Coordinates of C-alpha atoms and ligand atoms in Angstrom, one line a residue:
X14 CA 140.7 88.5 124.2
X15 CA 139.4 90.9 121.8
X16 CA 135.9 92.2 122.8
X17 CA 134.1 93.7 120.0
X18 CA 133.7 97.6 121.4
X19 CA 129.4 97.3 121.1
X20 CA 129.8 94.9 123.6
X21 CA 132.7 96.7 125.7
X22 CA 130.8 100.1 126.4
X23 CA 127.5 98.4 126.9
X24 CA 126.2 100.9 129.7
X25 CA 125.8 99.3 132.8
X26 CA 124.1 102.3 134.8
X27 CA 121.1 104.2 133.4
X28 CA 123.7 107.5 134.0
X29 CA 125.6 105.7 131.0
X30 CA 122.4 105.3 128.3
X31 CA 122.5 107.8 125.8
X32 CA 118.8 109.0 124.9
X33 CA 115.8 107.4 125.6
X34 CA 115.6 110.3 128.7
X35 CA 111.4 108.8 129.0
X36 CA 111.9 105.5 129.5
X37 CA 115.1 105.8 132.0
X38 CA 113.0 108.5 133.8
X39 CA 110.1 106.2 133.9
X40 CA 111.8 103.2 134.9
X41 CA 114.0 104.6 137.8
X42 CA 110.9 106.6 139.5
X43 CA 108.7 103.0 139.0
X44 CA 112.1 100.7 141.0
X45 CA 112.3 103.8 143.7
X46 CA 108.6 103.8 144.5
X47 CA 108.0 99.8 144.3
X48 CA 105.9 99.8 142.0
X49 CA 107.5 97.0 139.1
X50 CA 104.9 95.7 137.0
X51 CA 105.3 92.1 136.0
X52 CA 105.5 92.6 132.4
X53 CA 107.5 95.3 130.1
X54 CA 107.1 95.6 126.2
X55 CA 110.6 97.2 124.9
X56 CA 110.0 98.1 121.5
X57 CA 112.2 100.4 118.7
X58 CA 114.3 100.5 116.3
X59 CA 117.8 98.1 116.5
X60 CA 121.0 98.9 119.0
X61 CA 119.1 101.4 120.4
X62 CA 119.1 100.3 124.5
X63 CA 116.3 97.9 124.4
X64 CA 118.6 94.6 125.6
X65 CA 121.1 96.9 128.0
X66 CA 118.0 98.8 129.6
X67 CA 116.2 95.1 130.4
X68 CA 119.8 93.9 131.9
X69 CA 119.6 97.1 134.1
X70 CA 116.8 96.3 135.4
X71 CA 117.8 93.0 136.3
X72 CA 120.4 95.2 138.0
X73 CA 118.2 97.4 139.8
X74 CA 115.8 94.8 141.2
X75 CA 118.2 92.2 142.2
X76 CA 120.7 94.5 143.6
X77 CA 121.8 93.1 147.5
X78 CA 121.2 97.3 148.3
X79 CA 118.0 97.3 146.3
X80 CA 115.6 97.7 144.7
X81 CA 117.3 100.5 143.5
X82 CA 117.5 102.7 140.5
X83 CA 121.5 102.6 141.4
X84 CA 123.1 99.4 141.5
X85 CA 126.2 98.7 143.4
X86 CA 127.8 97.1 141.0
X87 CA 130.1 95.4 143.5
X88 CA 127.6 92.7 145.4
X89 CA 127.0 89.3 143.7
X90 CA 123.8 89.4 142.2
X91 CA 125.1 92.8 140.0
X92 CA 128.1 91.0 139.3
X93 CA 126.4 87.8 138.0
X94 CA 124.1 89.2 136.0
X95 CA 126.8 91.8 135.1
X96 CA 128.7 88.5 133.1
X97 CA 125.6 87.1 132.2
X98 CA 125.6 84.7 134.7
X99 CA 122.9 85.0 137.0
X100 CA 120.5 81.9 137.9
X101 CA 117.5 84.5 137.8
X102 CA 117.9 86.1 135.4
X103 CA 116.6 84.4 131.9
X104 CA 117.6 85.5 128.4
X105 CA 115.6 83.9 126.0
X106 CA 115.8 84.6 122.3
X107 CA 112.4 83.8 121.1
X108 CA 114.0 83.6 117.5
X109 CA 115.9 80.7 118.1
X110 CA 115.2 77.1 118.7
X111 CA 116.8 76.8 122.1
X112 CA 114.5 79.9 122.7
X113 CA 111.1 78.0 121.7
X114 CA 112.0 75.3 123.9
X115 CA 112.5 77.5 127.3
X116 CA 109.3 79.4 126.6
X117 CA 107.6 76.0 126.6
X118 CA 109.0 75.3 130.3
X119 CA 107.8 78.5 130.8
X120 CA 105.2 77.8 132.9
X121 CA 106.9 75.4 134.7
X122 CA 110.2 77.8 135.5
X123 CA 107.7 80.8 136.4
X124 CA 105.9 78.7 139.5
X125 CA 109.3 78.3 141.0
X126 CA 110.3 81.0 143.4
X127 CA 114.2 82.7 142.6
X128 CA 117.1 80.5 143.9
X129 CA 118.3 83.2 145.9
X130 CA 117.7 86.9 144.2
X131 CA 114.5 89.0 144.9
X132 CA 113.0 88.8 141.3
X133 CA 113.0 86.0 138.3
X134 CA 113.6 88.3 135.4
X135 CA 112.8 86.8 132.2
X136 CA 114.4 88.9 129.0
X137 CA 113.3 87.8 126.0
X138 CA 114.3 89.3 122.6
X139 CA 113.0 88.9 119.5
X140 CA 109.8 88.7 121.6
X141 CA 107.2 88.8 118.5
X142 CA 108.5 85.9 117.0
X143 CA 107.1 83.6 120.4
X144 CA 105.7 81.1 119.0
X145 CA 101.6 81.2 120.0
X146 CA 101.7 78.0 122.0
X147 CA 104.0 80.0 123.8
X148 CA 102.2 83.4 124.0
X149 CA 99.4 81.0 125.7
X150 CA 101.5 80.5 128.5
X151 CA 102.9 83.4 128.6
X152 CA 99.1 85.3 128.9
X153 CA 98.5 82.5 131.6
X154 CA 101.4 83.9 133.4
X155 CA 100.4 87.3 132.9
X156 CA 96.1 86.9 134.5
X157 CA 97.8 85.2 137.4
X158 CA 102.0 86.5 138.2
X159 CA 103.4 84.9 140.8
X160 CA 105.3 88.3 142.5
X161 CA 108.7 87.7 141.8
X162 CA 108.5 87.4 138.5
X163 CA 108.9 90.6 135.9
X164 CA 109.1 89.9 132.2
X165 CA 110.6 92.0 129.6
X166 CA 109.8 91.7 125.8
X167 CA 112.0 93.1 123.5
X168 CA 111.1 93.5 120.5
X169 CA 111.5 95.6 116.9
X170 CA 107.9 94.7 115.8
X171 CA 105.7 95.7 118.9
X172 CA 102.2 95.5 116.1
X173 CA 103.3 91.7 116.0
X174 CA 102.5 91.2 119.7
X175 CA 99.2 90.0 120.3
X176 CA 97.3 92.6 122.1
X177 CA 95.7 90.1 125.4
X178 CA 99.5 89.9 126.2
X179 CA 99.9 93.8 125.3
X180 CA 97.3 95.0 127.0
X181 CA 99.2 93.4 130.3
X182 CA 102.2 94.8 129.9
X183 CA 103.9 98.5 130.5
X184 CA 105.0 99.5 127.4
X185 CA 108.2 102.0 126.3
X186 CA 109.3 102.7 123.2
X187 CA 112.7 103.4 122.4
X188 CA 113.5 106.2 120.0
X189 CA 116.3 106.2 117.1
X190 CA 119.3 107.8 118.9
X191 CA 120.1 111.7 117.7
X192 CA 123.3 112.6 115.8
X193 CA 124.9 114.4 117.9
X194 CA 124.2 112.1 121.2
X195 CA 126.0 109.4 118.8
X196 CA 129.0 111.9 118.1
X197 CA 129.4 111.9 121.5
X198 CA 129.1 108.7 122.9
X199 CA 132.4 107.6 120.2
X200 CA 134.1 110.6 120.5
X201 CA 134.1 109.0 124.2
X202 CA 134.7 105.4 123.3
X203 CA 137.6 106.4 120.9
X204 CA 139.7 108.2 123.2
X205 CA 139.3 105.2 126.0
X206 CA 140.3 102.8 122.7
X207 CA 142.9 105.5 122.0
X208 CA 142.0 106.3 118.5
X209 CA 142.8 109.0 116.3
X210 CA 140.4 109.9 113.8
X211 CA 140.3 113.2 111.4
X212 CA 136.8 115.1 112.0
X213 CA 134.4 113.8 109.7
X214 CA 135.2 110.2 110.9
X215 CA 132.6 110.8 113.9
X216 CA 129.9 112.1 112.1
X217 CA 130.8 109.5 108.6
X218 CA 130.2 106.7 111.6
X219 CA 126.8 108.5 113.1
X220 CA 125.7 108.5 110.3
X221 CA 125.9 105.1 109.1
X222 CA 124.4 104.6 111.9
X223 CA 121.2 105.8 111.2
X224 CA 120.0 106.3 114.9
X225 CA 121.3 102.9 115.5
X226 CA 124.3 102.9 118.9
X227 CA 124.7 99.2 117.8
X228 CA 125.2 100.1 114.5
X229 CA 127.6 103.1 114.3
X230 CA 129.7 100.9 116.9
X231 CA 129.9 98.6 114.9
X232 CA 131.2 100.6 111.9
X233 CA 133.9 102.3 114.3
X234 CA 134.5 98.4 114.7
X235 CA 134.9 98.2 110.8
X236 CA 136.9 101.1 110.8
X237 CA 139.8 100.0 113.3
X238 CA 139.7 96.6 112.1
X239 CA 140.5 97.9 108.3
X240 CA 142.4 101.1 109.0
X241 CA 144.0 100.8 112.6
X242 CA 144.0 103.2 115.1
X243 CA 144.2 106.3 113.0
X244 CA 141.2 106.6 110.7
X245 CA 140.7 108.8 108.0
X246 CA 136.9 110.2 106.6
X247 CA 138.3 109.3 103.0
X248 CA 139.0 105.6 103.8
X249 CA 136.3 105.0 106.1
X250 CA 133.4 106.6 104.0
X251 CA 134.8 104.2 101.1
X252 CA 134.5 101.2 103.4
X253 CA 131.3 101.8 104.4
X254 CA 129.6 102.4 100.9
X255 CA 129.2 106.3 101.9
X256 CA 129.9 109.5 100.0
X257 CA 131.2 112.7 100.7
X258 CA 129.1 115.6 100.7
X259 CA 131.8 117.0 98.2
X260 CA 130.5 114.2 95.5
X261 CA 127.1 114.4 95.9
X262 CA 127.1 118.5 95.4
X263 CA 128.8 116.9 92.2
X264 CA 125.1 116.2 91.2
X265 CA 123.9 119.1 92.6
X266 CA 125.2 121.1 90.6
X267 CA 125.1 119.0 87.2
X268 CA 121.8 119.7 88.2
X269 CA 121.5 123.2 88.5
X270 CA 123.3 123.8 85.1
X271 CA 121.1 121.2 83.4
X272 CA 124.0 119.3 82.5
X273 CA 123.4 115.7 81.1
X274 CA 126.9 115.1 80.1
X275 CA 127.8 116.2 83.5
X276 CA 125.5 113.0 85.0
X277 CA 127.1 110.8 83.2
X278 CA 130.5 111.3 83.8
X279 CA 129.5 110.9 87.2
X280 CA 128.5 107.5 86.7
X281 CA 131.0 106.6 84.7
X282 CA 133.3 108.0 88.1
X283 CA 131.7 106.0 90.0
X284 CA 132.1 102.8 88.0
X285 CA 136.0 103.1 87.9
X286 CA 136.3 103.5 91.0
X287 CA 134.5 100.4 91.7
X288 CA 132.1 102.4 94.0
X289 CA 128.6 100.4 94.4
X290 CA 125.6 102.4 92.3
X291 CA 122.9 101.0 95.0
X292 CA 124.9 102.4 97.4
X293 CA 125.1 105.5 95.7
X294 CA 121.8 105.4 94.9
X295 CA 120.6 105.3 98.7
X296 CA 122.8 108.5 99.4
X297 CA 121.5 110.4 96.8
X298 CA 118.1 110.0 98.3
X299 CA 119.1 110.8 101.1
X300 CA 121.0 114.3 100.4
X301 CA 117.9 115.2 98.4
X302 CA 115.9 114.9 101.7
X303 CA 118.4 116.4 103.9
X304 CA 119.1 119.3 101.3
X305 CA 115.0 119.3 100.9
X306 CA 114.9 119.5 104.9
X307 CA 117.9 122.2 105.1
X308 CA 115.8 124.0 102.7
X309 CA 112.6 124.0 105.0
X310 CA 113.7 124.7 108.0
X311 CA 116.4 127.4 107.0
X312 CA 118.8 126.6 109.5
X313 CA 120.8 123.7 111.1
X314 CA 118.2 121.5 112.7
X315 CA 118.0 117.8 114.1
X316 CA 116.3 116.7 112.0
X317 CA 119.3 116.5 109.8
X318 CA 122.2 113.7 110.9
X319 CA 125.0 116.4 110.3
X320 CA 127.6 118.6 112.1
X321 CA 127.0 121.9 112.0
X322 CA 129.3 122.9 109.4
X323 CA 128.0 120.1 107.3
X324 CA 124.9 121.7 107.6
X325 CA 125.5 125.2 106.7
X326 CA 127.2 123.6 103.2
X327 CA 123.8 121.8 102.4
X328 CA 121.8 124.6 103.5
X329 CA 124.2 126.9 100.9
X330 CA 123.3 124.2 97.9
X331 CA 119.5 123.9 99.2
X332 CA 118.8 127.9 98.6
X333 CA 119.9 127.1 95.1
X334 CA 116.9 125.5 94.5
X335 CA 113.1 125.9 95.5
X336 CA 111.1 123.6 97.9
X337 CA 109.4 122.2 94.6
X338 CA 112.6 121.2 93.3
X339 CA 113.7 119.3 96.0
X340 CA 110.6 117.4 96.4
X341 CA 110.7 116.6 93.3
X342 CA 114.4 115.6 93.0
X343 CA 113.6 113.7 96.3
X344 CA 110.7 111.7 94.9
X345 CA 112.6 111.0 91.8
X346 CA 115.7 109.7 93.7
X347 CA 113.5 107.6 95.7
X348 CA 112.4 105.9 92.8
X349 CA 115.8 105.7 91.2
X350 CA 117.0 104.1 94.4
X351 CA 114.0 101.2 94.9
X352 CA 114.4 100.3 91.6
X353 CA 118.2 99.9 91.5
X354 CA 117.6 97.5 94.2
X355 CA 116.2 94.7 91.8
X356 CA 118.2 96.3 88.7
X357 CA 120.7 93.7 86.2
X358 CA 122.0 96.6 84.7
X359 CA 122.2 99.2 87.5
X360 CA 124.7 101.6 85.5
X361 CA 121.6 102.1 83.3
X362 CA 119.1 102.8 85.7
X363 CA 121.4 105.3 86.8
X364 CA 122.3 106.9 84.0
X365 CA 118.9 107.0 83.1
X366 CA 117.7 108.1 86.8
X367 CA 120.3 111.0 86.9
X368 CA 118.9 112.6 83.4
X369 CA 115.6 112.2 84.5
X370 CA 116.5 114.6 87.3
X371 CA 118.3 116.8 84.7
X372 CA 114.7 116.8 82.7
X373 CA 112.5 117.8 85.4
X374 CA 114.2 120.1 86.6
X375 CA 113.9 122.2 83.0
X376 CA 109.9 121.6 83.4
X377 CA 108.8 124.7 84.7
X378 CA 106.0 124.7 87.4
X379 CA 103.1 125.0 85.6
X380 CA 102.1 127.7 87.7
X381 CA 105.0 129.8 87.1
X382 CA 104.7 130.0 84.1
X383 CA 101.0 131.4 84.0
X384 CA 101.5 133.8 86.5
X385 CA 104.2 135.2 83.8
X386 CA 101.5 135.2 81.5
X387 CA 99.4 137.5 83.4
X388 CA 95.4 137.8 83.4
X389 CA 93.6 135.7 81.1
X390 CA 90.4 135.7 80.2
X391 CA 88.6 137.9 76.8
X392 CA 86.7 135.8 74.5
X393 CA 88.0 135.5 71.2
X394 CA 85.9 138.4 69.4
X395 CA 83.9 137.2 67.0
X396 CA 84.0 138.2 63.5
X397 CA 81.3 137.7 61.7
X398 CA 78.4 137.5 64.2
X399 CA 75.9 137.1 61.7
X400 CA 77.3 134.0 59.8
X401 CA 75.4 130.7 60.2
X402 CA 77.9 128.7 62.5
X403 CA 78.5 125.6 61.4
X404 CA 78.0 122.5 64.5
X405 CA 80.4 122.7 67.0
X406 CA 83.0 119.6 66.6
X407 CA 85.5 118.1 69.5
X408 CA 88.5 116.0 68.5
X409 CA 86.5 112.9 69.2
X410 CA 83.9 113.4 67.0
X411 CA 86.1 114.9 63.7
X412 CA 85.1 111.7 61.6
X413 CA 87.9 111.2 59.1
X414 CA 91.2 111.6 61.0
X415 CA 92.8 108.4 62.4
X416 CA 94.0 109.0 65.9
X417 CA 97.6 111.2 65.5
X418 CA 101.0 109.1 66.6
X419 CA 101.7 112.1 69.1
X420 CA 98.3 111.3 71.1
X421 CA 99.7 107.0 70.7
X422 CA 103.2 108.3 72.4
X423 CA 101.4 110.0 75.1
X424 CA 98.3 107.5 75.4
X425 CA 100.8 104.7 76.1
X426 CA 103.1 106.7 78.0
X427 CA 100.2 107.3 80.6
X428 CA 98.7 104.0 80.4
X429 CA 102.5 102.7 81.2
X430 CA 103.1 105.0 84.5
X431 CA 99.7 103.6 85.6
X432 CA 100.9 100.2 85.2
X433 CA 103.8 101.2 87.5
X434 CA 105.9 100.7 84.4
X435 CA 108.0 103.6 85.1
X436 CA 111.2 102.7 83.0
X437 CA 109.2 101.7 80.0
X438 CA 107.3 105.0 80.4
X439 CA 110.2 107.2 80.6
X440 CA 111.9 105.4 77.6
X441 CA 108.5 105.5 75.2
X442 CA 108.7 109.4 76.6
X443 CA 112.3 109.4 75.1
X444 CA 111.3 108.2 71.7
X445 CA 109.9 108.8 68.5
X446 CA 107.2 107.1 67.6
X447 CA 105.7 106.7 64.0
X448 CA 102.3 104.3 64.0
X449 CA 101.8 103.0 60.4
X450 CA 98.7 100.6 59.1
X451 CA 100.5 97.5 60.9
X452 CA 103.7 98.7 62.8
X453 CA 104.3 100.8 65.0
X454 CA 108.2 102.1 64.9
X455 CA 110.1 103.8 68.1
X456 CA 113.3 105.4 67.5
X457 CA 115.5 106.1 70.4
X458 CA 118.8 106.7 71.5
X459 CA 120.9 104.3 73.4
X460 CA 120.3 104.2 76.9
X461 CA 116.9 103.8 76.1
X462 CA 116.5 101.4 73.9
X463 CA 117.1 98.3 76.2
X464 CA 114.3 99.3 78.1
X465 CA 111.7 99.3 75.1
X466 CA 112.5 95.5 74.3
X467 CA 109.9 94.7 76.8
X468 CA 107.2 92.1 75.7
X469 CA 104.7 94.1 77.6
X470 CA 105.5 97.6 75.3
X471 CA 104.0 95.3 71.7
X472 CA 100.8 94.0 74.7
X473 CA 100.4 97.5 75.4
X474 CA 100.8 99.2 71.7
X475 CA 98.2 95.9 70.5
X476 CA 95.6 97.1 73.3
X477 CA 95.9 100.7 72.4
X478 CA 95.5 100.7 68.9
X479 CA 92.9 97.7 68.9
X480 CA 95.1 96.0 66.1
X481 CA 97.5 93.3 65.8
X482 CA 100.5 96.0 64.6
X483 CA 104.5 95.0 65.1
X484 CA 106.6 96.8 67.3
X485 CA 109.9 97.6 65.5
X486 CA 112.5 99.4 67.9
X487 CA 115.3 101.6 66.1
X488 CA 118.1 103.4 67.0
X489 CA 118.3 106.7 66.0
X490 CA 118.7 110.8 66.6
X491 CA 115.7 111.3 68.8
X492 CA 112.8 114.5 67.3
X493 CA 114.6 114.2 63.6
X494 CA 111.2 112.6 62.7
X495 CA 108.8 114.5 61.2
X496 CA 106.9 115.1 64.1
X497 CA 104.5 112.9 64.1
X498 CA 101.8 114.4 66.7
X499 CA 98.8 116.3 64.4
X500 CA 99.9 120.3 64.9
X501 CA 97.1 121.2 63.1
X502 CA 94.6 121.5 65.6
X503 CA 91.3 119.6 64.7
X504 CA 87.6 120.6 65.3
X505 CA 85.9 123.9 64.4
X506 CA 86.4 125.1 60.7
X507 CA 89.0 126.8 59.1
X508 CA 88.5 130.2 59.1
X509 CA 87.2 129.9 63.3
X510 CA 90.6 128.0 63.6
X511 CA 92.7 130.7 62.0
X512 CA 90.7 133.2 63.7
X513 CA 92.1 131.2 67.0
X514 CA 95.6 130.9 66.5
X515 CA 95.9 134.5 65.7
X516 CA 94.4 135.4 68.5
X517 CA 97.1 137.4 71.5
X518 CA 95.7 135.5 74.4
X519 CA 96.5 132.2 72.5
X520 CA 99.8 133.8 70.7
X521 CA 100.9 134.4 74.3
X522 CA 100.3 130.8 75.6
X523 CA 102.5 129.7 72.2
X524 CA 105.4 132.1 73.2
X525 CA 105.1 130.6 76.8
X526 CA 105.3 126.7 76.1
X527 CA 106.5 126.6 72.4
X528 CA 106.8 123.1 72.4
X529 CA 103.0 122.9 73.0
X530 CA 100.3 121.9 70.3
X531 CA 97.0 123.5 70.0
X532 CA 94.9 120.4 69.8
X533 CA 91.3 121.5 69.6
X534 CA 89.1 124.7 68.4
X535 CA 85.5 124.6 69.5
X536 CA 83.8 127.3 69.0
X537 CA 82.0 127.7 72.5
X538 CA 79.3 130.5 71.4
X539 CA 78.1 127.3 69.6
X540 CA 78.3 125.0 72.0
Ligands
LIG608 N1 121.1 104.1 124.1 C1 122.2 103.6 124.1 N2 123.2 104.3 124.9 C2 124.1 103.7 125.0 N3 124.6 102.5 124.0 C3 123.8 102.2 123.3 C4 122.6 102.2 123.6 N4 121.6 101.9 122.8 C5 122.7 100.9 122.7 N5 123.8 100.7 122.8 C6 125.1 100.1 122.2 O1 124.6 99.1 121.3 C7 124.6 97.9 121.7 C8 123.7 96.8 121.8 O2 122.8 97.5 122.2 P1 121.2 96.4 122.6 O3 120.8 97.1 124.0 O4 121.7 95.4 122.8 O5 120.1 97.2 121.8 P2 118.9 96.7 121.3 O6 118.7 95.5 122.6 O7 117.5 97.7 121.4 O8 118.5 95.9 119.8 C9 125.2 98.0 123.4 O9 125.9 97.0 124.0 C10 125.6 99.4 123.6 O10 127.3 99.1 123.3
LIG609 MG1 118.5 93.6 122.0
LIG610 ZN1 124.1 95.1 143.8

């Protein structure tokens, strides 16, 4: 009978355990010193060894030569525990119906001495799912535990274990297993199984597990089932929906080049190769995370789940970006990943996400731009100091001006962002907005048009304008409409405005920020 690899290679001794040294040492000492608690909580990510260690504990406690940290593996008790048939080692899956019944009978069950062995070991899996009735029974038992009872509660969600129970147990948290250890473990198992592979396969499988030994071994099983006993990285990657550093690197180089066109091609290629766009988005987020970590640490680090040569390649790419760039890219790619989870239009979302990456990269950090301006600060010299000044006016006070349409767009953008309607906000940002008495016309490209057809756009426009305007969406060249935003600054009189505009400091700003608009001029001397 075929046995899945994860089962077949379940460690039977502490020595075989991968990682979890802190758990191992403490338990070994406790057993050697005969300081056995009646309750343990093993918590942590799935597939990191909780059930495995619970069974090793049972072996240690009940071995005929024990209690010992090195069970013999030969005696009747050891053999029965290993095969899962030991009378006095009771495994309960708290999430199953059967488990619920078993927990109900618990108070009866614990009262009787073990049938043959030293201890009655109860291993409760998914312990956070125990019913409150069963927790009560457990609590009663833990308050006055018979000397022969040991409970081991295994859970991925230890915070759901009631405090009354937790405070009566010793807690151990199982850590996710380091990439290097995962690779080593799989190297060993592949050898035992007579599997050959090209160099990167183990790295791919270890990455797929994300710190869970079981998940990595399941991936190995899947790869063997699909590809036989000779594994190739490309095939295995495709099977698991993972992507090579090279394919991720294409996104990075398009980003460095500011090449929107290339981004769209990347999406087209993914689609025509039938790759999952959701997986791609997930991998992209992971990729930028790794680039950021590489950039920050500047060398190989165990914080990145990748081999030495892979880490070097990551670092080469990472140095082409600033830490700030990468933080921004990571944030955008995480947003993209989240949005793609529920998207009915994954392709559109992915395209837009990648374009946003390019656009965001083009935004020069404001600090940098300001720094390049040098010291700023000379006041505008008064031209006619004696002249009686007109009263100062701010934009809000200026009477005749209707709100500029450019303003509507930025207010819309801000409002939508605040309402977490990221895509709608983004589409608005990529549209020309022209406002008339009873209509607001959005002109935008095909990609963004989809997103504007959202009832909440009209609602938001109505709310912001305070009028029952109609919203129309047109496809067209963005930027071709006459610039809707008021190019003329408001406030101040013409003369002050002109003086302000011709001031060298202002001119420098305008050169540095060519798309910026001067909205308001105020004479500070007068306010
Ligand atoms: N720390 C580990 N060392 C070696 N193998 C492990 C480890 N953790 C998990 N495994 C492998 O994964 C399988 C499932 O592990 P298990 O202990 O049931 O995980 P958990 O109970 O934490 O979900 C085991 O049979 C074993 O093959
Ligand atoms: Mg388990
Ligand atoms: Zn034994």
